[in-house]
Amino acid sequence: MEELIQHLTPILKEVWGYIFPNEIELHWGILIVLYPYLTGLVAGAFILASLVKVFNVKELQPTYRLAMLTAMAFLIVAPLPLLGHLGHPEKSYEILITPNSASAMAMFGFVYAWYLMAVLCLEIWFEYRRDIILWAQKETGIKKWIHKIISLFSKDISEKAIHFDKKWVKIITIIGIPSAFLLHGYVGFIFGSIKANPWWSSVLMPIVFLFSAIVSGIAMVLILYMIITPIRGKELDIVCLDKLASYLFYAMIIDFSLEALDFIHRIYESEESINILAYLVSNKLFISLIVIQLFMGMLIPLAMISLIKIFKAPSDLKKMVYFISAILVQVGIFSTRWNIVIGGQLFSKSFRGLTVYKITFFGLEGFFASVVIFCLPFVLLYLLTKILPPWEEARNP
Amino acid sequence: MKKIWHKIPEQVKRLSVLLIVIVAVFIVANSLLTPKDFGLVGHYRAGSIQENADRELKYAGQEACADCHDDLWKLKNANYHKNLSCEVCHGPSINHTNDPDQFKPEIPRDRTFCVVCHEYNTSRPTGYPQIVSEAHNPRKICVTCHNPHNPTPPQAPKECSACHAEISSVKSVSSHMDIPCTKCHVTTEKHRLHPREFRPTKPVDREFCGQCHSQSAKADKFIPRINMVTHEPRYVCWQCHYPHLPEAQ
């Protein structure tokens, strides 16, 4: 009790207007911000990869495998924030053994499992199978066994078998695109279907989530590619970078238009919540929404990339601009998630008051836990690239 | 048969084995881990009903109190607090009903307690009795005037200070301290019972203050006089002088 009072007292001082008692403290904190951000990166990286296979965008070939592994690394980490938030990771299997089809949240386990096993693992397996077999032949010791097990002891690398692999990579990608939409549109759906919350409740929510996911996924692969390649002492493929930047640009335009549409729609409808939402945006969310999400994360990168394209800048300048834009986009998309998750809980359902979010630093739901979770995918990605090197030169001729 | 087996690509065979293993593991795990009584009566364990029923009781319910405190029970149920359970105020008391001498319920005599429900709050429905506790007899605990089991407001107080504590305390140290409130406010008896419906009068013009402060006034000599014609003629006096503390600048 004492503890609770100490925790709530400083928050209460910053409460503005009238709010209900159960709204003082936010229930969904930074971990729930991280969760849609991470799943977004998965879906985005996968869509980028599928451009190569389904739409035959040859220029992006150098990033194809990297994108797949990135999606994998982030997907494995994506449920961790949820487990941390719910606080009983040891009970999580229960939602799988007693599925409740009436609850969107409870079905997430299945959407996740489908995407992990039927799409990502399978596609990576078919894509890498030939290489894994050949690697295993050359290697010794533990690595040989890891590769043997991953290949399921498969041996067939005949022309016919390779052709079969290629065909299936394509089929799985085609199944994978709607699945990626499902995975992330679904996260948007969970927010969009909360009808009591006017900040969330919108049919556009899944689509807005999806396109911001694509934006963040492309930007993440671009950043990783631009960091890893020089570290490996290799040259950046400028054609590939240009293509990545173009797709980033298009995706951002769509994302921007959708968000603007949502915004205009809300203002024009002017439901009874509009006053408090306007107040929310112009006060508590001013920095994170107007400054970071809109200007830094959207308008500045858009402007920079278009200038580069119009004035045919030299390639060094180009690289720098792409890199900075991609970083800004990441920050922008993270604050998009922040504004949705945190913003949606800052105002009272009485529409007459605002509360504040006080981030805690320690504990399962604190700032440090979320930093650890955010770094985890990069560690995983490093391990994955050790086991399944995505580099061009690692391919067997 | 053998021919068909050979025709299936190697990859598919291996993946099918994996798939079968995964499905088998899921089915086995599912049958082992799902609680036996799950789903018998709904999407939950039937046993959890009993588990919840077995939990330790804390509240006795107000009928239980009637056995021994029937006088208070009747009193409360005949008055404004009839819809409140005894334990809303006295806290969980099942131990007390079993052994009244050993366990004593809480008795919330603090001013901070009643205002949980009665502090003025815009979200409360109109007509629900609310007070601004800072202005509502701040120096006394609520039960000196309100019987918690029959909170009907007591006899209307004679003194204006019961309700206008701040004004009275300010005035009592001002140079107007000897002037009774009713000299400036004609107050009916009804104001004390229904203060908002029956408002006292307030002075309306400069001449009112002039009774004592104009040069021609017949009041005591020591009262400071002003020239009513030249002393800020375009304003009423209380735009500059707070009547309950006139010396304040």
Short mmCIF file of N, CA and C in Angstrom, two decimals, chain A residues 18 20 93 96-101 110 117 122 125-126 129 133 151-157 160-162 164-165 168 352, chain B residues 6-18 22 26 29-35 38-39 43 45 121-124:
data_model
loop_
_atom_site.label_atom_id
_atom_site.label_comp_id
_atom_site.label_asym_id
_atom_site.label_seq_id
_atom_site.Cartn_x
_atom_site.Cartn_y
_atom_site.Cartn_z
N TYR A 18 -10.09 16.00 -15.17
CA TYR A 18 -10.71 14.91 -14.43
C TYR A 18 -10.41 13.56 -15.08
N PHE A 20 -10.63 9.07 -14.34
CA PHE A 20 -11.13 8.03 -13.45
C PHE A 20 -9.95 7.42 -12.68
N TYR A 93 2.34 -21.30 -22.26
CA TYR A 93 1.92 -22.42 -23.10
C TYR A 93 0.41 -22.65 -22.99
N LEU A 96 -1.85 -21.84 -25.76
CA LEU A 96 -1.77 -22.72 -26.94
C LEU A 96 -2.56 -24.01 -26.73
N ILE A 97 -2.57 -24.53 -25.52
CA ILE A 97 -3.24 -25.82 -25.34
C ILE A 97 -4.73 -25.65 -25.11
N THR A 98 -5.17 -24.47 -24.70
CA THR A 98 -6.61 -24.26 -24.57
C THR A 98 -7.00 -23.04 -25.37
N PRO A 99 -6.96 -23.16 -26.70
CA PRO A 99 -7.16 -21.98 -27.54
C PRO A 99 -8.56 -21.37 -27.36
N ASN A 100 -8.59 -20.08 -27.25
CA ASN A 100 -9.87 -19.37 -27.14
C ASN A 100 -10.08 -18.55 -28.40
N SER A 101 -10.92 -19.09 -29.29
CA SER A 101 -11.05 -18.47 -30.61
C SER A 101 -11.81 -17.17 -30.54
N PHE A 110 -1.07 -18.56 -32.27
CA PHE A 110 -1.19 -19.36 -33.49
C PHE A 110 -0.74 -18.58 -34.72
N MET A 117 6.82 -20.91 -38.32
CA MET A 117 7.16 -22.23 -38.82
C MET A 117 6.77 -22.41 -40.27
N LEU A 122 10.45 -22.31 -43.06
CA LEU A 122 10.36 -23.10 -44.28
C LEU A 122 11.06 -22.41 -45.44
N TRP A 125 14.71 -22.51 -45.01
CA TRP A 125 15.20 -23.88 -45.21
C TRP A 125 15.34 -24.18 -46.70
N PHE A 126 14.30 -23.89 -47.46
CA PHE A 126 14.38 -24.17 -48.90
C PHE A 126 15.47 -23.33 -49.57
N ARG A 129 18.96 -24.73 -48.37
CA ARG A 129 19.19 -26.18 -48.26
C ARG A 129 20.45 -26.61 -49.00
N ILE A 133 23.90 -28.18 -47.24
CA ILE A 133 24.44 -29.52 -47.53
C ILE A 133 25.91 -29.41 -47.93
N SER A 151 19.72 -29.19 -41.94
CA SER A 151 19.27 -29.65 -43.26
C SER A 151 18.39 -30.89 -43.15
N LEU A 152 18.11 -31.31 -41.94
CA LEU A 152 17.34 -32.53 -41.69
C LEU A 152 17.99 -33.72 -42.38
N PHE A 153 19.30 -33.72 -42.43
CA PHE A 153 20.11 -34.80 -43.02
C PHE A 153 19.79 -35.00 -44.50
N SER A 154 19.31 -33.95 -45.10
CA SER A 154 18.99 -34.04 -46.53
C SER A 154 20.29 -34.09 -47.32
N LYS A 155 20.26 -34.81 -48.48
CA LYS A 155 21.49 -34.97 -49.26
C LYS A 155 21.31 -34.60 -50.72
N ASP A 156 20.09 -34.59 -51.15
CA ASP A 156 19.80 -34.49 -52.58
C ASP A 156 20.08 -33.08 -53.11
N ILE A 157 21.14 -32.92 -53.92
CA ILE A 157 21.35 -31.61 -54.53
C ILE A 157 21.37 -31.72 -56.05
N LYS A 160 17.16 -31.36 -60.27
CA LYS A 160 15.72 -31.42 -60.09
C LYS A 160 15.33 -30.93 -58.69
N ALA A 161 16.11 -31.37 -57.70
CA ALA A 161 15.81 -31.01 -56.32
C ALA A 161 15.98 -29.51 -56.11
N ILE A 162 17.05 -28.96 -56.70
CA ILE A 162 17.28 -27.51 -56.56
C ILE A 162 16.14 -26.73 -57.19
N PHE A 164 13.12 -27.74 -57.48
CA PHE A 164 11.99 -27.88 -56.57
C PHE A 164 12.09 -26.85 -55.44
N ASP A 165 13.32 -26.72 -54.86
CA ASP A 165 13.55 -25.72 -53.81
C ASP A 165 13.13 -24.34 -54.27
N TRP A 168 9.53 -23.78 -54.52
CA TRP A 168 8.85 -23.66 -53.22
C TRP A 168 9.17 -22.36 -52.50
N ARG A 352 -12.10 14.25 -20.17
CA ARG A 352 -11.96 15.52 -19.47
C ARG A 352 -10.62 15.67 -18.78
N HIS B 6 9.10 -43.20 -54.23
CA HIS B 6 10.30 -42.69 -54.86
C HIS B 6 10.06 -41.38 -55.57
N LYS B 7 8.84 -41.22 -56.02
CA LYS B 7 8.54 -40.00 -56.78
C LYS B 7 8.52 -38.76 -55.89
N ILE B 8 8.16 -38.95 -54.60
CA ILE B 8 8.08 -37.79 -53.71
C ILE B 8 9.48 -37.21 -53.53
N PRO B 9 9.64 -35.91 -53.71
CA PRO B 9 10.97 -35.32 -53.55
C PRO B 9 11.47 -35.53 -52.13
N GLU B 10 12.81 -35.65 -52.03
CA GLU B 10 13.43 -35.94 -50.76
C GLU B 10 13.03 -34.92 -49.68
N GLN B 11 13.04 -33.62 -50.09
CA GLN B 11 12.75 -32.57 -49.11
C GLN B 11 11.39 -32.79 -48.45
N VAL B 12 10.41 -33.12 -49.29
CA VAL B 12 9.05 -33.27 -48.76
C VAL B 12 9.01 -34.39 -47.74
N LYS B 13 9.72 -35.48 -48.03
CA LYS B 13 9.72 -36.59 -47.08
C LYS B 13 10.25 -36.13 -45.73
N ARG B 14 11.38 -35.44 -45.79
CA ARG B 14 12.00 -35.03 -44.53
C ARG B 14 11.11 -34.04 -43.77
N LEU B 15 10.56 -33.09 -44.52
CA LEU B 15 9.71 -32.10 -43.85
C LEU B 15 8.47 -32.78 -43.27
N SER B 16 7.93 -33.77 -43.99
CA SER B 16 6.73 -34.42 -43.47
C SER B 16 7.04 -35.11 -42.15
N VAL B 17 8.22 -35.73 -42.09
CA VAL B 17 8.58 -36.38 -40.82
C VAL B 17 8.59 -35.33 -39.71
N LEU B 18 9.25 -34.19 -40.01
CA LEU B 18 9.33 -33.13 -39.01
C LEU B 18 7.93 -32.67 -38.60
N ILE B 22 6.19 -32.70 -34.98
CA ILE B 22 5.66 -31.50 -34.30
C ILE B 22 4.20 -31.70 -33.91
N PHE B 26 2.65 -31.85 -30.19
CA PHE B 26 1.59 -30.94 -29.78
C PHE B 26 0.41 -31.72 -29.20
N ALA B 29 1.42 -33.25 -25.85
CA ALA B 29 1.52 -32.19 -24.84
C ALA B 29 0.14 -31.68 -24.47
N ASN B 30 -0.68 -31.54 -25.50
CA ASN B 30 -2.02 -31.01 -25.27
C ASN B 30 -2.80 -31.92 -24.33
N SER B 31 -2.73 -33.24 -24.60
CA SER B 31 -3.53 -34.13 -23.78
C SER B 31 -2.93 -34.27 -22.37
N LEU B 32 -1.61 -34.13 -22.27
CA LEU B 32 -1.01 -34.25 -20.94
C LEU B 32 -1.22 -32.99 -20.12
N LEU B 33 -1.10 -31.82 -20.79
CA LEU B 33 -1.06 -30.57 -20.03
C LEU B 33 -2.44 -29.97 -19.79
N THR B 34 -3.41 -30.25 -20.68
CA THR B 34 -4.73 -29.66 -20.46
C THR B 34 -5.32 -30.24 -19.18
N PRO B 35 -5.72 -29.39 -18.26
CA PRO B 35 -6.29 -29.90 -17.01
C PRO B 35 -7.52 -30.75 -17.32
N PHE B 38 -10.95 -29.13 -17.60
CA PHE B 38 -11.08 -27.92 -18.43
C PHE B 38 -12.26 -28.07 -19.39
N GLY B 39 -13.04 -27.00 -19.53
CA GLY B 39 -14.10 -26.99 -20.53
C GLY B 39 -15.37 -27.71 -20.14
N HIS B 43 -15.09 -22.02 -20.71
CA HIS B 43 -13.70 -22.00 -21.15
C HIS B 43 -12.78 -21.78 -19.95
N ARG B 45 -11.22 -24.03 -16.05
CA ARG B 45 -11.23 -25.25 -15.27
C ARG B 45 -12.45 -25.27 -14.36
N ASN B 121 -16.95 16.86 -6.66
CA ASN B 121 -16.27 16.28 -7.81
C ASN B 121 -17.23 16.38 -8.99
N THR B 122 -16.76 17.01 -10.06
CA THR B 122 -17.67 17.27 -11.19
C THR B 122 -18.29 16.01 -11.76
N SER B 123 -17.61 14.87 -11.58
CA SER B 123 -18.15 13.67 -12.20
C SER B 123 -19.30 13.07 -11.38
N ARG B 124 -19.52 13.59 -10.17
CA ARG B 124 -20.60 13.02 -9.35
C ARG B 124 -21.93 13.60 -9.81
#
